[in-house]
Every structure is written in C-alpha cells, then in structure tokens.
Short mmCIF file of C-alpha atoms in Angstrom, two decimals:
data_model
loop_
_atom_site.label_atom_id
_atom_site.label_comp_id
_atom_site.label_asym_id
_atom_site.label_seq_id
_atom_site.Cartn_x
_atom_site.Cartn_y
_atom_site.Cartn_z
CA UNK A 15 -27.16 11.16 -26.73
CA UNK A 16 -23.70 12.49 -27.53
CA UNK A 17 -22.88 12.67 -23.79
CA UNK A 18 -23.94 9.04 -23.32
CA UNK A 19 -21.79 7.99 -26.27
CA UNK A 20 -18.80 9.88 -24.82
CA UNK A 21 -19.29 8.21 -21.43
CA UNK A 22 -19.53 4.78 -23.07
CA UNK A 23 -16.31 5.46 -24.97
CA UNK A 24 -14.54 6.41 -21.72
CA UNK A 25 -15.81 3.25 -20.00
CA UNK A 26 -14.65 1.05 -22.87
CA UNK A 27 -11.25 2.78 -22.90
CA UNK A 28 -10.57 2.27 -19.18
CA UNK A 29 -12.56 -0.80 -18.13
CA UNK A 30 -9.65 -3.25 -18.40
CA UNK A 31 -7.35 -1.01 -16.35
CA UNK A 32 -10.07 -0.60 -13.75
CA UNK A 33 -10.64 -4.36 -13.48
CA UNK A 34 -6.93 -4.94 -12.87
CA UNK A 35 -6.65 -2.38 -10.07
CA UNK A 36 -9.95 -3.60 -8.59
CA UNK A 37 -8.68 -7.20 -8.49
CA UNK A 38 -5.46 -6.01 -6.84
CA UNK A 39 -7.53 -4.38 -4.11
CA UNK A 40 -6.32 -0.86 -4.84
CA UNK A 41 -9.83 0.48 -5.41
CA UNK A 42 -11.14 0.12 -1.89
CA UNK A 43 -11.44 1.91 1.39
CA UNK A 44 -8.23 1.90 3.37
CA UNK A 45 -8.84 -0.80 6.00
CA UNK A 46 -6.20 -0.37 8.70
CA UNK A 47 -7.49 -3.18 10.88
CA UNK A 48 -7.38 -5.62 7.94
CA UNK A 49 -3.78 -4.58 7.25
CA UNK A 50 -2.74 -5.17 10.86
CA UNK A 51 -4.48 -8.56 10.82
CA UNK A 52 -2.70 -9.47 7.57
CA UNK A 53 0.66 -8.51 9.10
CA UNK A 54 -0.20 -10.78 12.04
CA UNK A 55 -0.99 -13.64 9.65
CA UNK A 56 2.37 -13.22 7.89
CA UNK A 57 4.13 -13.02 11.25
CA UNK A 58 2.60 -16.37 12.25
CA UNK A 59 3.22 -17.91 8.82
CA UNK A 60 6.94 -17.04 8.84
CA UNK A 61 7.47 -17.49 12.62
CA UNK A 62 8.64 -13.92 13.09
CA UNK A 63 9.22 -12.03 16.30
CA UNK A 64 6.62 -9.35 17.18
CA UNK A 65 6.31 -6.56 14.63
CA UNK A 66 5.77 -2.94 15.64
CA UNK A 67 3.40 -1.30 13.14
CA UNK A 68 2.72 2.41 12.83
CA UNK A 69 0.32 3.69 10.17
CA UNK A 70 0.58 7.42 9.54
CA UNK A 71 -2.20 9.85 8.81
CA UNK A 72 -3.94 9.38 5.49
CA UNK A 73 -3.29 12.03 2.86
CA UNK A 74 -5.34 12.65 -0.27
CA UNK A 75 -4.39 13.96 -3.67
CA UNK A 76 -6.83 14.65 -6.51
CA UNK A 77 -5.67 13.08 -9.76
CA UNK A 78 -5.65 15.39 -12.74
CA UNK A 79 -6.86 14.25 -16.11
CA UNK A 80 -5.03 15.10 -19.29
CA UNK A 81 -6.15 18.64 -20.17
CA UNK A 82 -6.56 17.55 -23.80
CA UNK A 83 -9.01 14.77 -22.84
CA UNK A 84 -12.41 16.00 -24.01
CA UNK A 85 -14.29 13.60 -21.74
CA UNK A 86 -12.20 13.11 -18.60
CA UNK A 87 -14.82 11.29 -16.53
CA UNK A 88 -15.52 11.52 -12.81
CA UNK A 89 -13.01 12.82 -10.25
CA UNK A 90 -10.61 10.32 -8.65
CA UNK A 91 -8.52 10.83 -5.53
CA UNK A 92 -5.48 8.82 -4.54
CA UNK A 93 -5.19 8.21 -0.79
CA UNK A 94 -1.83 7.44 0.78
CA UNK A 95 -0.40 6.57 4.18
CA UNK A 96 3.09 5.78 5.38
CA UNK A 97 3.39 2.41 7.11
CA UNK A 98 6.40 1.92 9.41
CA UNK A 99 7.48 -1.56 10.47
CA UNK A 100 10.12 -2.42 13.06
CA UNK A 101 10.89 -6.05 13.79
CA UNK A 102 13.66 -8.43 14.78
CA UNK A 103 15.01 -11.16 12.54
CA UNK A 104 16.89 -14.41 12.91
CA UNK A 105 18.09 -14.17 9.31
CA UNK A 106 17.87 -11.52 6.59
CA UNK A 107 15.63 -13.83 4.56
CA UNK A 108 12.95 -13.20 7.20
CA UNK A 109 12.90 -9.63 5.90
CA UNK A 110 12.51 -10.52 2.22
CA UNK A 111 9.87 -13.21 2.78
CA UNK A 112 7.73 -10.92 4.92
CA UNK A 113 8.05 -7.84 2.68
CA UNK A 114 7.37 -9.85 -0.50
CA UNK A 115 4.24 -11.36 1.04
CA UNK A 116 3.03 -7.95 2.22
CA UNK A 117 3.67 -6.23 -1.11
CA UNK A 118 2.07 -9.07 -3.09
CA UNK A 119 -1.04 -8.90 -0.90
CA UNK A 120 -4.04 -7.05 -2.26
CA UNK A 121 -3.68 -3.31 -2.26
CA UNK A 122 -0.93 -1.10 -3.54
CA UNK A 123 2.20 -0.97 -1.35
CA UNK A 124 5.39 0.69 -2.43
CA UNK A 125 8.58 0.13 -0.39
CA UNK A 126 10.07 3.48 0.52
CA UNK A 127 13.08 2.55 2.66
CA UNK A 128 14.40 -0.36 4.66
CA UNK A 129 17.32 -0.50 7.06
CA UNK A 130 18.75 -3.76 8.30
CA UNK A 131 21.22 -3.68 11.16
CA UNK A 132 22.89 -6.15 13.53
CA UNK A 133 21.89 -6.12 17.16
CA UNK A 134 24.87 -5.58 19.49
CA UNK A 135 27.51 -7.21 17.28
CA UNK A 136 29.90 -7.78 20.22
CA UNK A 137 27.38 -10.04 21.95
CA UNK A 138 26.08 -12.07 18.99
CA UNK A 139 25.77 -15.74 19.82
CA UNK A 140 25.15 -17.86 16.77
CA UNK A 141 24.99 -21.07 18.84
CA UNK A 142 21.57 -20.14 20.27
CA UNK A 143 18.40 -19.45 18.37
CA UNK A 144 17.43 -15.83 18.73
CA UNK A 145 17.23 -12.64 16.77
CA UNK A 146 20.48 -11.22 15.48
CA UNK A 147 19.18 -8.50 13.18
CA UNK A 148 16.58 -5.77 13.23
CA UNK A 149 14.70 -4.20 10.33
CA UNK A 150 13.19 -0.74 10.17
CA UNK A 151 11.11 -0.32 7.01
CA UNK A 152 8.67 2.22 5.64
CA UNK A 153 6.18 1.55 2.88
CA UNK A 154 3.73 3.84 1.13
CA UNK A 155 0.20 2.45 1.08
CA UNK A 156 -2.00 3.74 -1.76
CA UNK A 157 -5.69 3.36 -2.49
CA UNK A 158 -8.00 5.07 -4.95
CA UNK A 159 -11.22 6.83 -4.00
CA UNK A 160 -13.60 6.75 -6.95
CA UNK A 161 -16.26 8.75 -5.11
CA UNK A 162 -14.37 11.64 -3.51
CA UNK A 163 -16.37 14.25 -1.63
CA UNK A 164 -17.47 17.11 -3.80
CA UNK A 165 -15.44 20.27 -3.28
CA UNK A 166 -17.59 23.37 -3.17
CA UNK A 167 -15.83 26.63 -3.86
CA UNK A 168 -17.34 29.76 -2.40
CA UNK A 169 -16.45 33.11 -3.86
#
C-alpha cells in the first residue's frame, strides 16, 4: 500500500510536466522519415531551394534522478541525433522562417550552429531571381524514451 501511495505521489508531482512534453511531441519514437517529410513541407511552403539533410546516428543517455529522491520512478533515456541542413537562400529571411518553423514543430530541436555565407560575391547579380546565400546549420534533435531496454549487469 505504501508503494502504491508513493507511486501515486510521483505521478501527481510530474503529470503536468509529462503532458506538456507529450503535447510537444518530445515523448515519442524518433521518426526520421516524418522529419524529412516535414522539412519538405516547409520547403514547399516557403518556396525554398532543395535542402540537403543529414541525420546523424542516434545516441542515448540515461537520465539520473536526484539521489535524494526516495521514489525516483521508472528509468528514462534521452535520445539525441545531430541534424545537418545545407540549403541555398534568396534572402536571409528564408533562413529564419524555415528554422523557426522547424523548431516550433513538434519534437525538441535545439539549434547548435548556423553559418550563412554569400555565394561567389564577385558574380552576384541582384537583377535576376536566384540564390545569393547559402546556409549550413546543425540542430540537436532530442526525444525521450520512457521504456528503455533493461540493462542486465553480469558479474
């Protein structure tokens, strides 16, 4: 009975936080195909040139509970991947619109770095519509695994 009461107390303590991260899409399997499709949708929405996407290998880190917490709950892993984007721009606002849309999308994306540079400055022609800039950005994509595989230690 005491264990059930402790579990109920933990649920009550964290349920609102969990609902927020669940609504944001952070508590989900990492769906690489869905991310690529979403990038394609934003590309079409903002009339962007093709975007080169590279999603790195997924890493995992077990989250540690506060050692003073008497009832820490079930194990939770945070999964992370580096997402690299390279694309050409007509105007620097193309960069901010696209990145804002991507970061505001469900899931947890954290911009890591972004470089914006002019393409061959000597040959820029502002009288014709075409890309003048290029962006090279990396983002960190996080998700939480609430049912991590059990680690069995053999001695």
